[in-house]
Amino acid sequence: MKKLVTMALPLAILLAGATIAVADGNTANQYQVGESNTANIDQSGGNSNVAVQGQGAATLDYFWAGGTYVTGNSASITQSGDGNSAIQTQLGNYNTAAINQFNGGNGAYQEQTGDYNSASIWQEGAQGANAWSQFGAEQYQSGAANYAQIYQNGASNYGKQYQPGSGNLALMAQSGSENSAYQEQTGTGNFAGVSQSGANPGYIDAGWSYYGAQQYQSGSYNTAYSTQSGNDNLSWQEQNGNSGYVEIGQTGTGNIAAQGQWAGEGNMAFIYQQGDYHFAIQEQSGNYNYASIAQYGSSNAAYQSQAGESGISRIVQDGAGNQAEQYQGGYYNTADISQSGESNSAGQEQNGDSGILTITQTGSFNDAFQYQNGYGNTASITQSGIGNVASQHQSGSYNAATIVQ
């Protein structure tokens, strides 16, 4: 991340298309090198605001040396209230960047070094600095034809977007307090969206994640979307393949969801959690796999892993303290777990092809496990009541096993 040196410039060197309106104690710097560029600073009657714009030059010394000749850029800063700070710099061509900050105490930072990028930040409350950065919202794009947008309403919402690829789209909307989100896309044609409402934890150290919501995509044409409502929810998403889709939806308190699609093409993963203190993890590395987890109630945990092709893995849990795990490798396998009640446990694994596994449990303290290795096998366990235990193991081809208790 480049740093922009904020130094006062005499008005005599401001180039064409630059306008400034100031009030008490405000500071505004602008410098442009090139042609057909437009820069606007309007600090809307507030006090002690700081705004810096640079198009074609990243520092004052670079400006005097001639900088980089750029064409067709447009940058605008509007600040209302006291103590806002905004920085913009564009070193490419035909970029558009806008910062709008209202009330006071907002930060913001934008930098675009490619061509045909567009970035926008809009903050209403106080989006303060945190342990990671001095800016309440950050955007920098070094690729081409990227679009990034941040909207924050509340206090201490952070946000960050970074797109070094091309043709990527990242959106972020945070409302409430202490929300924090991070998005990074390094491939081509990816889409990432985050929406948070409530008092999510913001910047924390949880080992695998540091932000209320985090998204990272390095392949092409991937889509990641996360929406969280409530308190202290965490979500993490990463895709390294192509044409993948991941989605997380969480409502309640203290929920954690993580999705990783490490390689492959056309994989889809969904997590929906409603209630409190649920935990869900999904991992996929093959092609055209589908995984879904839906949890209701409180303190349920689910884990899914698929490494084959065209597999289907589904978990539904309703109640409290239930646990479910599924592992699949191979081709065209299907695994389903459905549990309702309290403290039930279910596990399934298959490594062959065209297998079907099903576990259904209602009641409390039931335990079921199934394993298959081969081709065309089918196994199902159904249990209701309290304290039932069942297990099945199959290898070979076209076997069928059923337990009902």
Coordinates of C-alpha atoms in Angstrom, one line a residue:
M1 CA 0.0 0.0 0.0
K2 CA 1.4 3.3 -1.1
K3 CA 1.5 6.1 1.3
L4 CA 0.5 9.6 0.3
V5 CA 2.5 12.5 1.7
T6 CA 0.1 15.3 2.6
M7 CA 1.9 18.6 2.2
A8 CA 0.4 22.0 1.5
L9 CA 0.6 23.3 -2.1
P10 CA 0.3 26.9 -3.2
L11 CA -2.9 27.5 -5.0
A12 CA -0.9 28.7 -8.0
I13 CA 0.0 25.1 -8.9
L14 CA -3.6 23.7 -8.8
L15 CA -4.4 22.6 -12.3
A16 CA -7.6 22.8 -14.4
G17 CA -10.8 21.3 -13.0
A18 CA -10.0 21.8 -9.3
T19 CA -12.4 23.5 -6.9
I20 CA -12.1 24.0 -3.1
A21 CA -14.5 25.2 -0.4
V22 CA -13.1 25.6 3.1
A23 CA -14.3 26.5 6.6
D24 CA -12.4 26.9 9.9
G25 CA -9.2 24.8 10.4
N26 CA -9.7 22.7 7.2
T27 CA -6.8 21.6 5.0
A28 CA -7.1 20.7 1.3
N29 CA -4.4 19.6 -1.1
Q30 CA -4.8 18.9 -4.8
Y31 CA -2.4 18.1 -7.6
Q32 CA -3.0 16.7 -11.1
V33 CA -0.7 15.8 -14.0
G34 CA -2.2 15.1 -17.4
E35 CA -5.3 16.3 -19.2
S36 CA -9.1 16.2 -18.9
N37 CA -8.8 15.3 -15.2
T38 CA -11.3 16.7 -12.6
A39 CA -10.8 17.0 -8.8
N40 CA -13.3 18.4 -6.4
I41 CA -13.0 19.1 -2.6
D42 CA -16.0 20.4 -0.7
Q43 CA -15.8 20.2 3.1
S44 CA -19.3 21.4 3.7
G45 CA -18.9 23.8 6.5
G46 CA -17.2 21.5 9.0
N47 CA -14.1 22.2 11.0
S48 CA -10.6 20.6 11.2
N49 CA -11.2 18.3 8.2
V50 CA -8.3 17.1 6.0
A51 CA -8.6 16.2 2.4
V52 CA -5.8 15.3 -0.1
Q53 CA -6.2 14.4 -3.8
G54 CA -3.6 13.4 -6.3
Q55 CA -4.0 12.2 -9.9
G56 CA -0.8 11.3 -11.7
A57 CA 1.4 12.0 -8.6
A58 CA 1.7 10.1 -5.4
T59 CA 3.9 12.6 -3.5
L60 CA 4.7 16.3 -3.7
D61 CA 8.3 15.5 -4.9
Y62 CA 6.9 13.2 -7.6
F63 CA 4.5 16.0 -8.6
W64 CA 7.4 18.5 -9.2
A65 CA 9.3 15.8 -11.1
G66 CA 6.5 15.5 -13.6
G67 CA 4.8 12.4 -12.1
T68 CA 2.8 10.2 -14.4
Y69 CA 0.8 11.6 -17.2
V70 CA -2.8 10.5 -16.8
T71 CA -6.0 11.2 -18.7
G72 CA -9.7 11.3 -17.9
N73 CA -9.7 10.8 -14.2
S74 CA -12.4 12.2 -11.9
A75 CA -12.1 12.4 -8.1
S76 CA -14.4 14.1 -5.5
I77 CA -14.3 14.5 -1.7
T78 CA -17.2 15.8 0.3
Q79 CA -17.0 16.1 4.1
S80 CA -19.5 17.4 6.5
G81 CA -18.9 17.7 10.2
D82 CA -15.6 17.9 12.2
G83 CA -12.4 16.0 12.1
N84 CA -12.9 14.0 8.9
S85 CA -9.9 12.9 6.8
A86 CA -9.9 11.7 3.2
I87 CA -7.1 10.8 0.7
Q88 CA -7.5 10.0 -3.0
T89 CA -4.8 9.2 -5.5
Q90 CA -5.2 7.8 -9.1
L91 CA -2.2 7.0 -11.2
G92 CA -4.1 5.3 -14.1
N93 CA -6.5 6.6 -16.7
Y94 CA -10.3 7.1 -16.8
N95 CA -10.7 6.2 -13.2
T96 CA -13.5 7.5 -10.9
A97 CA -13.2 7.8 -7.2
A98 CA -15.7 9.5 -4.7
I99 CA -15.5 9.9 -0.9
N100 CA -18.6 11.3 1.0
Q101 CA -18.3 11.6 4.7
F102 CA -20.9 13.2 7.0
N103 CA -20.8 14.1 10.7
G104 CA -17.3 13.7 12.1
G105 CA -14.4 11.5 12.9
N106 CA -14.4 9.5 9.7
G107 CA -11.3 8.3 7.8
A108 CA -11.1 7.1 4.2
Y109 CA -8.5 6.2 1.7
Q110 CA -8.7 5.4 -2.0
E111 CA -6.0 4.5 -4.5
Q112 CA -6.4 3.3 -8.1
T113 CA -3.3 2.6 -10.3
G114 CA -5.0 0.8 -13.2
D115 CA -7.4 2.0 -15.8
Y116 CA -11.2 2.3 -15.9
N117 CA -11.7 1.6 -12.2
S118 CA -14.4 3.0 -10.0
A119 CA -14.3 3.3 -6.2
S120 CA -16.8 4.9 -3.8
I121 CA -16.9 5.4 0.0
W122 CA -19.8 6.8 1.9
Q123 CA -19.7 7.1 5.7
E124 CA -22.3 8.8 7.9
G125 CA -21.2 8.1 11.5
A126 CA -17.8 7.9 13.0
Q127 CA -15.8 5.1 11.4
G128 CA -12.7 5.2 13.5
A129 CA -9.3 3.8 13.1
N130 CA -8.5 0.3 14.6
A131 CA -5.4 -1.8 15.3
W132 CA -5.0 -2.6 11.7
S133 CA -5.2 0.7 9.9
Q134 CA -5.5 4.4 10.5
F135 CA -8.4 4.6 8.1
G136 CA -12.0 3.8 8.8
A137 CA -12.5 2.6 5.2
E138 CA -9.9 1.7 2.6
Q139 CA -10.0 0.9 -1.1
Y140 CA -7.1 0.4 -3.5
Q141 CA -7.4 -1.2 -6.9
S142 CA -4.3 -2.0 -9.1
G143 CA -6.0 -3.9 -11.9
A144 CA -8.4 -2.7 -14.6
A145 CA -12.1 -2.2 -14.8
N146 CA -12.8 -3.0 -11.2
Y147 CA -15.6 -1.6 -9.1
A148 CA -15.5 -1.3 -5.3
Q149 CA -18.1 0.4 -3.0
I150 CA -18.3 0.8 0.8
Y151 CA -21.2 2.2 2.8
Q152 CA -21.0 2.4 6.6
N153 CA -23.5 3.9 9.0
G154 CA -22.7 3.8 12.7
A155 CA -19.6 3.9 14.9
S156 CA -16.2 2.2 14.4
N157 CA -17.2 0.2 11.3
Y158 CA -14.0 -0.5 9.5
G159 CA -14.1 -2.0 6.0
K160 CA -11.4 -2.6 3.4
Q161 CA -11.4 -3.6 -0.2
Y162 CA -8.4 -4.5 -2.4
Q163 CA -8.7 -5.7 -6.0
P164 CA -5.5 -6.3 -7.9
G165 CA -7.3 -8.3 -10.6
S166 CA -9.5 -7.2 -13.4
G167 CA -13.2 -6.9 -13.9
N168 CA -14.0 -7.6 -10.2
L169 CA -16.9 -6.2 -8.2
A170 CA -16.9 -5.8 -4.4
L171 CA -19.7 -4.3 -2.4
M172 CA -19.9 -3.7 1.4
A173 CA -22.7 -2.3 3.6
Q174 CA -22.3 -2.1 7.4
S175 CA -24.8 -0.6 9.8
G176 CA -24.5 -0.6 13.5
S177 CA -21.4 -0.6 15.7
E178 CA -18.0 -2.3 15.7
N179 CA -18.6 -4.1 12.4
S180 CA -15.5 -4.9 10.3
A181 CA -15.2 -6.4 6.9
Y182 CA -12.3 -7.3 4.6
Q183 CA -12.5 -8.2 0.8
E184 CA -9.7 -9.1 -1.6
Q185 CA -10.0 -10.3 -5.2
T186 CA -7.0 -11.1 -7.3
G187 CA -8.6 -13.0 -10.2
T188 CA -10.9 -11.9 -13.0
G189 CA -14.6 -11.3 -13.0
N190 CA -15.2 -12.1 -9.3
F191 CA -18.1 -10.8 -7.1
A192 CA -17.9 -10.3 -3.4
G193 CA -20.6 -8.8 -1.2
V194 CA -20.9 -8.2 2.5
S195 CA -23.9 -6.8 4.5
Q196 CA -23.7 -6.5 8.3
S197 CA -26.2 -5.1 10.7
G198 CA -25.7 -5.2 14.5
A199 CA -22.9 -5.1 17.0
N200 CA -20.5 -7.6 15.3
P201 CA -17.1 -7.8 17.0
G202 CA -15.1 -5.9 14.4
Y203 CA -11.3 -6.4 14.6
I204 CA -10.5 -9.4 16.8
D205 CA -7.9 -12.2 16.9
A206 CA -9.8 -15.4 16.5
G207 CA -6.9 -17.4 14.9
W208 CA -8.5 -18.0 11.5
S209 CA -10.2 -14.7 11.1
Y210 CA -9.6 -11.1 12.2
Y211 CA -12.7 -9.4 11.0
G212 CA -16.5 -9.7 11.5
A213 CA -16.6 -10.8 7.8
Q214 CA -13.7 -11.7 5.5
Q215 CA -13.7 -12.7 1.9
Y216 CA -10.8 -13.7 -0.4
Q217 CA -11.1 -14.8 -4.0
S218 CA -8.1 -15.6 -6.3
G219 CA -9.7 -17.5 -9.2
S220 CA -12.1 -16.3 -11.9
Y221 CA -15.8 -15.7 -12.0
N222 CA -16.4 -16.6 -8.4
T223 CA -19.2 -15.2 -6.2
A224 CA -19.0 -14.8 -2.4
Y225 CA -21.8 -13.3 -0.3
S226 CA -22.1 -12.9 3.4
T227 CA -24.9 -11.3 5.4
Q228 CA -25.0 -11.1 9.2
S229 CA -27.5 -9.7 11.6
G230 CA -27.1 -9.7 15.4
N231 CA -24.1 -9.6 17.7
D232 CA -20.6 -11.1 17.7
N233 CA -21.1 -13.1 14.5
L234 CA -18.0 -14.1 12.4
S235 CA -17.9 -15.3 8.8
W236 CA -14.9 -16.3 6.6
Q237 CA -14.9 -17.2 2.9
E238 CA -12.1 -18.1 0.5
Q239 CA -12.3 -19.4 -3.1
N240 CA -9.2 -20.3 -5.2
G241 CA -11.0 -22.1 -8.1
N242 CA -13.2 -20.9 -10.9
S243 CA -16.9 -20.3 -11.2
G244 CA -17.6 -21.1 -7.5
Y245 CA -20.3 -19.8 -5.3
V246 CA -20.3 -19.4 -1.5
E247 CA -23.0 -17.8 0.6
I248 CA -23.3 -17.3 4.4
G249 CA -26.4 -16.0 6.2
Q250 CA -26.4 -15.6 10.0
T251 CA -28.9 -14.1 12.4
G252 CA -28.5 -14.2 16.2
T253 CA -25.5 -14.1 18.5
G254 CA -22.1 -15.6 18.5
N255 CA -22.4 -17.6 15.3
I256 CA -19.3 -18.7 13.4
A257 CA -19.3 -19.8 9.7
A258 CA -16.3 -20.6 7.4
Q259 CA -16.2 -21.7 3.8
G260 CA -13.2 -22.8 1.8
Q261 CA -13.3 -23.9 -1.8
W262 CA -9.6 -24.6 -2.4
A263 CA -9.6 -25.7 -6.0
G264 CA -11.8 -26.9 -8.8
E265 CA -14.6 -25.5 -10.8
G266 CA -18.3 -24.9 -10.3
N267 CA -18.5 -25.8 -6.6
M268 CA -21.4 -24.3 -4.5
A269 CA -21.6 -24.0 -0.7
F270 CA -24.3 -22.5 1.5
I271 CA -24.5 -21.9 5.3
Y272 CA -27.5 -20.5 7.0
Q273 CA -27.6 -20.2 10.8
Q274 CA -30.4 -18.8 12.9
G275 CA -30.1 -18.7 16.7
D276 CA -27.1 -18.5 18.9
Y277 CA -23.6 -19.9 19.1
H278 CA -23.7 -22.2 16.0
F279 CA -20.5 -23.4 14.3
A280 CA -20.3 -24.4 10.7
I281 CA -17.3 -25.2 8.4
Q282 CA -17.4 -26.3 4.7
E283 CA -14.5 -27.4 2.5
Q284 CA -14.5 -28.4 -1.1
S285 CA -11.8 -29.1 -3.6
G286 CA -13.3 -31.1 -6.5
N287 CA -15.6 -30.0 -9.3
Y288 CA -19.3 -29.3 -9.4
N289 CA -20.0 -30.2 -5.8
Y290 CA -22.9 -28.9 -3.7
A291 CA -22.8 -28.5 0.1
S292 CA -25.4 -26.9 2.4
I293 CA -25.7 -26.5 6.2
A294 CA -28.8 -25.1 7.9
Q295 CA -28.9 -24.8 11.7
Y296 CA -31.6 -23.5 14.0
G297 CA -31.7 -23.3 17.8
S298 CA -28.5 -22.9 19.7
S299 CA -25.0 -24.4 20.0
N300 CA -25.2 -26.8 17.0
A301 CA -22.0 -27.7 15.1
A302 CA -21.6 -29.0 11.5
Y303 CA -18.6 -29.9 9.3
Q304 CA -18.6 -30.9 5.6
S305 CA -15.7 -31.9 3.3
Q306 CA -16.0 -32.9 -0.3
A307 CA -13.0 -33.7 -2.6
G308 CA -14.6 -35.6 -5.4
E309 CA -16.9 -34.5 -8.3
S310 CA -20.6 -33.8 -8.5
G311 CA -21.2 -34.7 -4.9
I312 CA -24.1 -33.5 -2.8
S313 CA -23.7 -33.0 1.0
R314 CA -26.5 -31.6 3.2
I315 CA -27.0 -31.1 6.9
V316 CA -30.0 -29.7 8.7
Q317 CA -30.1 -29.4 12.5
D318 CA -32.8 -28.0 14.8
G319 CA -32.4 -27.9 18.5
A320 CA -29.4 -27.6 20.9
G321 CA -26.0 -29.1 21.1
N322 CA -26.3 -31.4 18.0
Q323 CA -23.2 -32.3 16.0
A324 CA -22.9 -33.6 12.4
E325 CA -19.9 -34.4 10.1
Q326 CA -19.8 -35.5 6.5
Y327 CA -16.8 -36.6 4.3
Q328 CA -17.1 -37.5 0.7
G329 CA -14.6 -38.4 -2.0
G330 CA -15.3 -39.9 -5.4
Y331 CA -18.0 -39.2 -7.9
Y332 CA -21.7 -38.6 -7.8
N333 CA -22.1 -39.3 -4.0
T334 CA -25.0 -38.0 -1.9
A335 CA -25.0 -37.6 1.9
D336 CA -27.8 -36.2 4.1
I337 CA -28.0 -35.7 7.8
S338 CA -31.2 -34.4 9.6
Q339 CA -31.3 -34.0 13.3
S340 CA -33.8 -32.4 15.7
G341 CA -33.7 -32.4 19.5
E342 CA -30.7 -32.1 21.8
S343 CA -27.2 -33.5 21.9
N344 CA -27.5 -35.9 19.0
S345 CA -24.4 -36.9 17.0
A346 CA -24.1 -38.1 13.4
G347 CA -21.2 -38.9 11.1
Q348 CA -20.9 -40.1 7.5
E349 CA -18.1 -41.0 5.2
Q350 CA -17.9 -42.4 1.7
N351 CA -15.0 -42.7 -0.8
G352 CA -16.6 -44.7 -3.6
D353 CA -18.9 -43.6 -6.4
S354 CA -22.7 -43.2 -6.7
G355 CA -23.2 -43.9 -3.1
I356 CA -26.2 -42.6 -0.9
L357 CA -26.0 -42.1 2.8
T358 CA -28.9 -40.8 5.0
I359 CA -29.1 -40.3 8.8
T360 CA -32.3 -39.0 10.4
Q361 CA -32.5 -38.6 14.2
T362 CA -35.1 -37.1 16.5
G363 CA -34.9 -37.0 20.3
S364 CA -31.8 -36.6 22.5
F365 CA -28.4 -38.2 23.0
N366 CA -28.6 -40.4 19.9
D367 CA -25.5 -41.5 18.0
A368 CA -25.2 -42.7 14.4
F369 CA -22.2 -43.4 12.1
Q370 CA -22.0 -44.8 8.6
Y371 CA -19.1 -45.6 6.3
Q372 CA -19.1 -46.8 2.6
N373 CA -16.4 -47.7 0.2
G374 CA -17.3 -49.0 -3.2
Y375 CA -19.9 -48.4 -6.0
G376 CA -23.6 -47.9 -5.9
N377 CA -24.1 -48.6 -2.2
T378 CA -27.0 -47.2 -0.1
A379 CA -27.2 -46.9 3.7
S380 CA -29.7 -45.2 6.0
I381 CA -30.2 -44.9 9.7
T382 CA -33.3 -43.6 11.4
Q383 CA -33.5 -43.2 15.2
S384 CA -36.0 -41.6 17.5
G385 CA -36.1 -41.4 21.3
I386 CA -33.3 -41.1 23.7
G387 CA -29.8 -42.7 23.8
N388 CA -29.9 -44.9 20.7
V389 CA -26.6 -46.0 19.0
A390 CA -26.2 -47.3 15.5
S391 CA -23.4 -47.9 13.0
Q392 CA -23.0 -49.4 9.6
H393 CA -20.0 -50.2 7.4
Q394 CA -20.1 -51.3 3.7
S395 CA -17.6 -52.1 1.0
G396 CA -18.1 -53.5 -2.4
S397 CA -20.9 -52.7 -4.9
Y398 CA -24.7 -52.3 -4.9
N399 CA -25.1 -53.1 -1.2
A400 CA -28.1 -51.7 0.8
A401 CA -28.3 -51.4 4.6
T402 CA -31.0 -49.9 6.8
I403 CA -31.4 -49.4 10.6
V404 CA -34.6 -48.1 12.2
Q405 CA -34.9 -47.7 16.0

